[in-house]
XYZ file of C-alpha atoms in Angstrom:
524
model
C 114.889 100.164 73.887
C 115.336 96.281 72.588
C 114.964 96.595 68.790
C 113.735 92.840 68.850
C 110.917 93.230 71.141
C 110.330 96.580 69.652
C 109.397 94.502 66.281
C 107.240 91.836 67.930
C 105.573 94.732 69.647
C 104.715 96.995 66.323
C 103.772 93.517 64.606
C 101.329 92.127 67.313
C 99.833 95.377 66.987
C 99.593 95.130 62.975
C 98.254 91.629 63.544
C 95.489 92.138 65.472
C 95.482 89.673 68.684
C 91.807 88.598 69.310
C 92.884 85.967 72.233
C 95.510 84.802 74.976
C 96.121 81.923 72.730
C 96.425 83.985 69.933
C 98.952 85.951 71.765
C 101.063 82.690 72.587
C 101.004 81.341 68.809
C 101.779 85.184 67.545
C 104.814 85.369 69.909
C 106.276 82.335 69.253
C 106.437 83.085 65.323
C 107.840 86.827 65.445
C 110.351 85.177 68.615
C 111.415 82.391 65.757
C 111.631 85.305 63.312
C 113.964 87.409 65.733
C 115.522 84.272 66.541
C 115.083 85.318 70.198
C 113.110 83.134 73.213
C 109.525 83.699 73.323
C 109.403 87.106 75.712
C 107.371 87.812 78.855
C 104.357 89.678 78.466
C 105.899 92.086 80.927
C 108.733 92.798 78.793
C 106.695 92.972 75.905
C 104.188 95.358 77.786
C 107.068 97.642 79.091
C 108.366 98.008 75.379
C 104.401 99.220 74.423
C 104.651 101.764 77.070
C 107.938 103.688 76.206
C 106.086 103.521 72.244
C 103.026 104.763 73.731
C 105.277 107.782 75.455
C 106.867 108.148 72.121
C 103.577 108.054 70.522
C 105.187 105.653 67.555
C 102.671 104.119 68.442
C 98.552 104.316 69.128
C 96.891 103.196 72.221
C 95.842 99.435 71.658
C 93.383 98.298 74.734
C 92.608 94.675 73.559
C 96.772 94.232 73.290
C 96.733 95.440 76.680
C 94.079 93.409 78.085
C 96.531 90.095 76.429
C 99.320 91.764 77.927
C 97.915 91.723 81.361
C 98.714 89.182 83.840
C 96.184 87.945 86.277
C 93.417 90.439 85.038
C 91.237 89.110 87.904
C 93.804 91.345 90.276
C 92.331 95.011 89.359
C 88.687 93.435 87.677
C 86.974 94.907 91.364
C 87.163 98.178 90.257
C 90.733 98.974 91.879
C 94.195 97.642 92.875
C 94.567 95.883 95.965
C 97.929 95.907 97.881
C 98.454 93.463 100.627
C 100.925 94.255 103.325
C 101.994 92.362 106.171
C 103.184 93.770 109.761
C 105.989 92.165 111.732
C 105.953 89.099 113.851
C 104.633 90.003 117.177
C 102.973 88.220 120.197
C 98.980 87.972 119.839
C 96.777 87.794 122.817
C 95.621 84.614 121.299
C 95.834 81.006 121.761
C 93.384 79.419 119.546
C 94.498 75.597 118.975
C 93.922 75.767 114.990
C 96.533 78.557 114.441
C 100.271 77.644 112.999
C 102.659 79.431 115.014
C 106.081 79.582 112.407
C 109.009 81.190 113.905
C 109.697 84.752 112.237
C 106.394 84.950 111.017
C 103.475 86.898 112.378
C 100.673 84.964 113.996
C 98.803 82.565 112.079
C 100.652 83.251 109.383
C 103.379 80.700 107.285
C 106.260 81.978 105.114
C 105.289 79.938 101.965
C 101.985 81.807 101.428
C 102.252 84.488 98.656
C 101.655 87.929 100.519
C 103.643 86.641 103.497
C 106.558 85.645 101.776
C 106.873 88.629 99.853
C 106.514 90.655 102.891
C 109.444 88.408 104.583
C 111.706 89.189 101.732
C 111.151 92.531 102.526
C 111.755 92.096 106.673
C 108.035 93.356 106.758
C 109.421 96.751 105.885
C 105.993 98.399 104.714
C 107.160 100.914 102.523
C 109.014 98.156 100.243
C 106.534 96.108 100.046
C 104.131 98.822 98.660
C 106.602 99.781 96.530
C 106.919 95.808 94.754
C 103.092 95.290 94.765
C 103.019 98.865 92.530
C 105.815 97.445 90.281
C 104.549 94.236 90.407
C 100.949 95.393 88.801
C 102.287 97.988 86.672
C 104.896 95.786 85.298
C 101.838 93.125 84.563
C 99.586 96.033 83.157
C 97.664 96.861 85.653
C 96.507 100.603 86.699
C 97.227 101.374 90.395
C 95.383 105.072 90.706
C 92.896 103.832 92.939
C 95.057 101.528 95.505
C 93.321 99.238 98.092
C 95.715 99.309 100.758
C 95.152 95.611 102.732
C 97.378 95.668 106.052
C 97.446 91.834 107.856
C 99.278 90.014 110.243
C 97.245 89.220 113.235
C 95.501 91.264 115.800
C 96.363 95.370 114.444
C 94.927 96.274 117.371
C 97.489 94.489 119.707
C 100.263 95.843 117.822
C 102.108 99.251 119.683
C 100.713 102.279 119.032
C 103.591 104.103 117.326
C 104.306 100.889 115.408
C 101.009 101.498 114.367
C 101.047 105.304 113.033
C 105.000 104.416 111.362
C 103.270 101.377 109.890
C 100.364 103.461 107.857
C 102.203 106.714 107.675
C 105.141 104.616 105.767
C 102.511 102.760 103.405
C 101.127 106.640 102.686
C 104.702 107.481 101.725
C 105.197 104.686 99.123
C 101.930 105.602 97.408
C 102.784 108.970 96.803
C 106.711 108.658 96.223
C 108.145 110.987 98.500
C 108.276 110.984 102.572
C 106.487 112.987 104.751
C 106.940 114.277 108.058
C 104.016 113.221 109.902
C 100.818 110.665 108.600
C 98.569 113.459 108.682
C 101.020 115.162 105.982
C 101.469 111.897 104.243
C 97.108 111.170 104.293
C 97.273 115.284 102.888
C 99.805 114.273 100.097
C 97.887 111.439 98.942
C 94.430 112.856 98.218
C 96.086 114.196 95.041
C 99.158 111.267 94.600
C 99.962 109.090 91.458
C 98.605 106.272 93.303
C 95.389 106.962 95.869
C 94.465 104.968 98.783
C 90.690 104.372 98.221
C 90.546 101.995 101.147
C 92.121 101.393 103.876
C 91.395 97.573 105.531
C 93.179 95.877 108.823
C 92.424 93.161 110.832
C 92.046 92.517 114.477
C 89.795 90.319 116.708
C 85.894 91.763 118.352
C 87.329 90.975 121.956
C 90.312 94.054 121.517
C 87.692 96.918 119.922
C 86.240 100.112 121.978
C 84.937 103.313 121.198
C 88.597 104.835 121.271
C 90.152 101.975 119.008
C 87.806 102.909 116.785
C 88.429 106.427 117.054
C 92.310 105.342 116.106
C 91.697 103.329 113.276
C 89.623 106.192 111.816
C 92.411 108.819 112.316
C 94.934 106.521 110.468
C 92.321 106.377 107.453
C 90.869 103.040 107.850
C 87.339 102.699 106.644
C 87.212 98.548 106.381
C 87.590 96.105 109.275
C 88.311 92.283 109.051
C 87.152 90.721 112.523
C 88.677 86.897 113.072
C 84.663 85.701 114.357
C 85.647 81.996 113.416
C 82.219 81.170 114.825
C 79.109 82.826 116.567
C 78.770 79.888 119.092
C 80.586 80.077 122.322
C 81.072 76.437 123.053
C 82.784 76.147 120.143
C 85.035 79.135 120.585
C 85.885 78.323 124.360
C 87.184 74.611 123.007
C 89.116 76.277 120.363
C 90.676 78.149 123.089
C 89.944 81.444 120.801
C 90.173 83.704 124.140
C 86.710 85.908 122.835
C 82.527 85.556 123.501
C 79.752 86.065 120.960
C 78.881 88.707 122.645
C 82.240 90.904 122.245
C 81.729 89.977 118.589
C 77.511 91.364 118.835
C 79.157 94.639 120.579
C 82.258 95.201 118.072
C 80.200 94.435 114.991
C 77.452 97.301 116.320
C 79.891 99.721 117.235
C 82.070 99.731 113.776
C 78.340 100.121 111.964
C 77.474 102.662 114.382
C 80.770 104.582 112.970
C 80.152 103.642 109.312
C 82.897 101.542 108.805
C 82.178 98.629 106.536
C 83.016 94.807 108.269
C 83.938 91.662 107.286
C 83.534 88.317 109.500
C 86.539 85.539 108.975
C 84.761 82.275 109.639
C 85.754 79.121 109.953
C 83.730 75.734 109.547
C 84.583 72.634 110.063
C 86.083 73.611 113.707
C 86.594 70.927 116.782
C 83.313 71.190 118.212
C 81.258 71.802 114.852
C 79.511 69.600 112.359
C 78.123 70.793 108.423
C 74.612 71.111 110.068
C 75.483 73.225 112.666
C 77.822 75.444 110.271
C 75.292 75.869 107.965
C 73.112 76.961 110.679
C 75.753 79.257 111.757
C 75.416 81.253 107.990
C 71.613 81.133 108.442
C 71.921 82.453 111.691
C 74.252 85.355 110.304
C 71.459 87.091 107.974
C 68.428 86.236 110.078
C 69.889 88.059 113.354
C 70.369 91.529 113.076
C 73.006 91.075 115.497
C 75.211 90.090 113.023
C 74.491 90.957 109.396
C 78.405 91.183 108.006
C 78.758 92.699 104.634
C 81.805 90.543 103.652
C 82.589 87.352 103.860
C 86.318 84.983 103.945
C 85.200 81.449 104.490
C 88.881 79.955 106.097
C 87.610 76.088 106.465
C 89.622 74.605 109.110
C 92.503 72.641 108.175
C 95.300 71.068 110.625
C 98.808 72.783 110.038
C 101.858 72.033 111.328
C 103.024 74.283 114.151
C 99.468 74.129 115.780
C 98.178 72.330 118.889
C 95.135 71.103 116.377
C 98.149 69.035 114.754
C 98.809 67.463 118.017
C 95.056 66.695 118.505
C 94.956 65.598 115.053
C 97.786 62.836 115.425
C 95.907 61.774 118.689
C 92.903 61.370 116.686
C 90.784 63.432 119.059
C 89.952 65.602 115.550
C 88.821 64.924 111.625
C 88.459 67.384 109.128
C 85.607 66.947 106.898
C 86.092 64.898 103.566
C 86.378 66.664 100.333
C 82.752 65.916 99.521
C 81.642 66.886 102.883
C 83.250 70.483 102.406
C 82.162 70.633 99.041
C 78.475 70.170 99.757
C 78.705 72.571 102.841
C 80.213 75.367 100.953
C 77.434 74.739 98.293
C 74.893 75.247 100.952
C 76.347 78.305 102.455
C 76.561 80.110 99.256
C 72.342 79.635 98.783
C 72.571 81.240 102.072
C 74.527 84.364 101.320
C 72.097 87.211 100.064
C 72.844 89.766 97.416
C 74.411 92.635 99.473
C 77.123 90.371 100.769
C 81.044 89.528 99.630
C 82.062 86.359 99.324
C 85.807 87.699 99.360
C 87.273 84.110 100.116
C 85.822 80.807 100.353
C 89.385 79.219 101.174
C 92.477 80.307 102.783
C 95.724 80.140 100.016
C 98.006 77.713 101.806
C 100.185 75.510 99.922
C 99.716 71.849 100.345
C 102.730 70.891 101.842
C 101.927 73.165 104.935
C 98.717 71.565 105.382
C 98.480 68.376 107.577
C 94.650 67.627 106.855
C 91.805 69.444 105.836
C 91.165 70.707 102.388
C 94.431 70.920 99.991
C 92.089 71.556 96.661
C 93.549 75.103 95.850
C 91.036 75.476 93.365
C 87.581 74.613 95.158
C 86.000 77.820 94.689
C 86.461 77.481 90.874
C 84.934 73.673 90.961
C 81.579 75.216 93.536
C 81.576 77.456 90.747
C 81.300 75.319 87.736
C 78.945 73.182 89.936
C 76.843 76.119 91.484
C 75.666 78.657 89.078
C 73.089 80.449 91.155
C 75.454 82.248 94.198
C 73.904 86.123 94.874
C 77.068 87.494 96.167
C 78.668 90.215 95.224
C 81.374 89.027 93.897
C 79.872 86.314 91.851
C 77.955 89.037 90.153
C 80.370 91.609 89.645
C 80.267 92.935 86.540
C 84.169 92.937 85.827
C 84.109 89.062 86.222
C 81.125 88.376 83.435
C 82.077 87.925 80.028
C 79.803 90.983 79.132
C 79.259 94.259 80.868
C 75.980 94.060 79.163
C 74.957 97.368 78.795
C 75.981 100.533 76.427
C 76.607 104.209 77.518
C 76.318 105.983 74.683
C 76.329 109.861 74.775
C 76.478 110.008 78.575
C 73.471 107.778 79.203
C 73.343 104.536 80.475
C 71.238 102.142 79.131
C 69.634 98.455 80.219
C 69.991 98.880 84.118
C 67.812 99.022 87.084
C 68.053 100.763 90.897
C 67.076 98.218 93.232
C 66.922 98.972 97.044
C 67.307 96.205 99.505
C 65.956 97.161 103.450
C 67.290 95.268 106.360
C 67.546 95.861 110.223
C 71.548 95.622 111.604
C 72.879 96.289 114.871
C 70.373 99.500 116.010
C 69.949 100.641 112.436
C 68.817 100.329 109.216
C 70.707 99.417 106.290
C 69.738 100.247 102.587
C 71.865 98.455 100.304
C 71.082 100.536 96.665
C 72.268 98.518 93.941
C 72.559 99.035 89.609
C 71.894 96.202 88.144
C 71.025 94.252 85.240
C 67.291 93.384 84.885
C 67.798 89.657 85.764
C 70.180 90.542 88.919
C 72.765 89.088 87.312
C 75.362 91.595 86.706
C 76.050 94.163 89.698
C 77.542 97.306 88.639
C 77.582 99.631 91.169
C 76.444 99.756 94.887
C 76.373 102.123 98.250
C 75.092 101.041 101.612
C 73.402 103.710 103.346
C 73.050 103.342 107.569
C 70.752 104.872 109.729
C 71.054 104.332 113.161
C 68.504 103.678 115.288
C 68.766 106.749 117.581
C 71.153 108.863 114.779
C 71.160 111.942 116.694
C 73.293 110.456 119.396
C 77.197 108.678 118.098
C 80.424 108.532 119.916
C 81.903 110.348 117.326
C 81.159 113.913 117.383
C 80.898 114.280 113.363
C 78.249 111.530 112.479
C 75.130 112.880 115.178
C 72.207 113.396 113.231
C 73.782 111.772 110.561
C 72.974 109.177 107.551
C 76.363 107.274 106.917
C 77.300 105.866 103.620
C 79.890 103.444 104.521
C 80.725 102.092 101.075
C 80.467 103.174 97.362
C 81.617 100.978 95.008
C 81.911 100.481 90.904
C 82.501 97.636 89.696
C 84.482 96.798 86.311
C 87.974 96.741 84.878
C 89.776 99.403 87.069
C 89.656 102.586 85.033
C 92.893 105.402 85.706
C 91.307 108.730 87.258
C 90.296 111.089 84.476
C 89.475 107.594 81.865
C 85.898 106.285 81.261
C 85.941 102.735 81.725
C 83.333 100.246 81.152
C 81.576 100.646 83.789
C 83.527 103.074 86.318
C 83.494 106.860 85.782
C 80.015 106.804 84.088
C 77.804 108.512 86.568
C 76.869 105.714 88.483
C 78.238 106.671 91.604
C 77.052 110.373 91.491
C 73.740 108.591 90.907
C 73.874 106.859 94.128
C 74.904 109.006 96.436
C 71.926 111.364 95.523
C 69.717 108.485 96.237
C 71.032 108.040 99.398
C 70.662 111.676 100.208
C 66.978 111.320 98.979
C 66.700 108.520 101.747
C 68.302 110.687 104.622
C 66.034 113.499 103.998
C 63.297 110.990 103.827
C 63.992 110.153 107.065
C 63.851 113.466 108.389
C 68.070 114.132 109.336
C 69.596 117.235 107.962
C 73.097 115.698 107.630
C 75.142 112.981 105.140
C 77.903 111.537 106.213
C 80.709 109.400 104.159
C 83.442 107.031 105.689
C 85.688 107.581 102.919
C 89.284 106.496 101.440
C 91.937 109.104 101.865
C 92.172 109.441 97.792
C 88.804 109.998 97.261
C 87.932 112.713 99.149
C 88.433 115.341 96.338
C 85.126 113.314 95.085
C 83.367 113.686 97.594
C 84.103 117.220 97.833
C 82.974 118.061 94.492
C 79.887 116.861 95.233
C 79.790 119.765 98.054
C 80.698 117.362 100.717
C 83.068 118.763 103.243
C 86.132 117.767 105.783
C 84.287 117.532 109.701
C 87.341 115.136 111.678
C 87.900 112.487 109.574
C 84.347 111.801 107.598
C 83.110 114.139 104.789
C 79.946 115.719 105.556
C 77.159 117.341 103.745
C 74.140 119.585 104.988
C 70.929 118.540 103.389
């Protein structure tokens, strides 16, 4: 162990940090002292672990939260780990899409997760493995793992490429290999580091009943559909190869099988104008058609590589102005109601890839400051306010409020139960609960005469299994899921159903919730 840092360590921790800046001024006096360059707050947080194993030391959570880097990473309530498959051809041919050599559709080298996956040859196993270090090394817990799997159209990919592709992800969060992924799902629903969630991505045109089926048996319980837009005159221009319709069908059928969904749209498109965008968003929560529960907003910019870059230089195309954008995304967020994810409201591509179109990497931070009122999710999240803003003290949780929203979504009815603070301000936890219209008849065998929670989720700093947190492992979620059951029984079915992660089945089963194919049921 490095005696220097060991000091600096032992005398932050005597001097009581109360800020980042803090930090930074406290390091670069004990660094003078030791007559050493001002360390990283990796090195510095690797040193407090081995004292912590020691125990020469006492745990220290405010050092820790100083020590972190990028706290925002794990303030959802877990760890997500974005993986990347290999280049391969997509069915595709949308005009707006860069097409780099070596690089998976729509992808480009320079962007974080894709370049970290090409320095890996999109070998999924390492690049689970540097994501773990990566947030561990930054002081980050990675119990609960989001596993994120892009790269274009999953479905498109080959079907053993597929299975190696997961089953090889399973293996690096549990730290040994197994010999098949139902062996390597088994291992992890008591590894180090648990899958939670498992999301791909694919396009509506390219999912069935039996896709579906697939992507269940490989543990996936969140899909990403590439909509772009919900008008087909603007899709058939943009060459995007799919209908409204497919994306009606696919978005009914993953709801139908619990799984939660998330649209990729993209204003600004050849073809579309702020007016008709905004319409578009309107359009999305006033149609039960559509009704996505998350949300990446990819505005359309002209890349190089693309046949929007030729159309561009021919002047047959203009990307909104900044202001334009600005005011549009403004508008769409008054749109979005409470029991939807804004997950992204641009796409991260460096400037020097982009051609045109929006290059202001920090937009959402500027609606932000500008726009104070968004409902989504993830502006209310209570990891991301400078207060959880309510005590638990002796088990009991104080100052928040059950609020049940009802809405009608592609033959069923959604509840989306919420704990919040009084105001709506702060979101703690949430499930969505689905009934199906006619619930005693499914494609899949295990969810007839079923309710289906397809999501449960705590929000907060990510607390490790075992820990009380701020806001996770407080009861919240227990207290959900029984008002969900309430609901179900309510509605006269005899059966709960949960789309869940691979880790957190033991939780489920606790709760007397047992293994029918891949869902966990309970009899009511």
């Amino acid at each position: 162990m490095n005696k220097k840092l060991t000091i600096i360590v032992k005398s932050l921790i005597k001097a009581r940090v109360n800020s980042r800046a803090n930090l930074l001024n406290l390091k670069r006096q004990l660094s003078n002292r030791q007559k050493i360059a001002p360390p990283l707050n990796s090195d510095l947080f690797r040193i407090y672990r081995q004292l912590l194993k020691k125990k020469a030391i006492k745990p220290n959570p405010a050092l820790e939260t100083f020590f972190r880097k990028r706290e925002i990473r794990t303030l959802s309530g877990v760890a997500p780990i974005t993986v990347l498959t290999k280049p391969y051809p997509c069915p595709g041919h949308c005009i707006y899409c860069p097409d780099e050599p070596g690089m998976p559709k729509s992808y480009l080298s320079n962007e974080p997760a894709a370049a970290r996956a090409k320095g890996t040859k999109f070998d999924p196993f390492k690049q689970v493995k540097v994501r773990l270090k990566a947030l561990a090394n930054n002081g980050h817990s990675t119990d609960k793992v989001e596993l994120i799997v892009l790269g274009g159209s999953w479905t498109a990919y080959p079907k053993n490429y597929q299975t190696w592709f997961i089953k090889k992800c399973f293996d690096a969060l549990n730290g040994k290999s197994a010999k098949t992924l139902a062996a390597a799902q088994k291992l992890n629903e008591t590894a180090k580091h648990r899958c939670v969630g498992l999301t791909l991505e694919t396009r509506p045109d390219l999912i069935d009943t039996e896709e579906i089926k697939r992507m269940r048996k490989l543990g996936c319980t969140r899909l990403e559909l590439g909509v772009q837009s919900i008008y087909d005159p603007i899709l058939k221009l943009n060459k995007r190869g799919q209908t409204v319709k497919q994306t009606i069908e696919a978005t009914k059928l993953l709801k139908q099988s619990g799984f939660k969904v998330m649209y990729h749209l993209m204003p600004n498109l050849p073809g579309s104008s702020p007016a008709l965008d905004l319409k578009m968003f309107k359009r999305l929560f006033s149609d039960s058609d559509f009704q996505p529960d998350l949300l990446k907003i990819y505005p359309c910019i002209v890349t190089k590589n693309s046949v929007l870059c030729r159309w561009y230089r021919q002047k047959k195309f203009r990307p909104y102005s900044d202001k334009q954008l600005k005011d549009l995304l403004i508008k769409i967020k008054k749109t979005v109601p409470s029991y939807v994810r804004i997950t992204r409201l641009i796409r991260d591509i460096p400037a020097e890839s982009i051609v045109a179109g929006n290059k202001i990497t920090n937009l959402r931070q500027i609606i932000a400051n500008d726009f104070k009122g968004c409902k989504c999710i993830r502006c209310r999240e209570a990891g991301h306010q400078k207060s959880s803003g309510f005590s638990a003290k002796g088990g009991k949780v104080k100052s928040l409020k059950l609020f049940t929203k009802k809405y009608q979504a592609s033959e069923g009815i959604e509840y989306f139960l919420s704990y919040e603070s009084k105001n709506r301000k702060i979101l703690y936890a949430f499930l969505r609960l689905r009934i199906n219209d006619n619930a005693n008849e499914n494609f899949i065998d295990e969810l007839k005469g079923a309710a289906i929670i397809r999501e449960l989720h705590t929000y907060g700093e990510l607390a490790p299994l075992g820990q009380a947190g701020k806001v996770q492992h407080l009861g919240l979620g227990k207290k959900l899921i029984f008002e969900a059951e309430k609901i179900a029984r309510k509605n006269k079915l005899k059966r709960i159903a949960v789309i869940s992660g691979i880790g957190v089945r033991q939780y489920y089963q606790k709760l007397s919730y047992k293994l029918e194919g891949t869902y966990l049921v309970k009899i009511l």
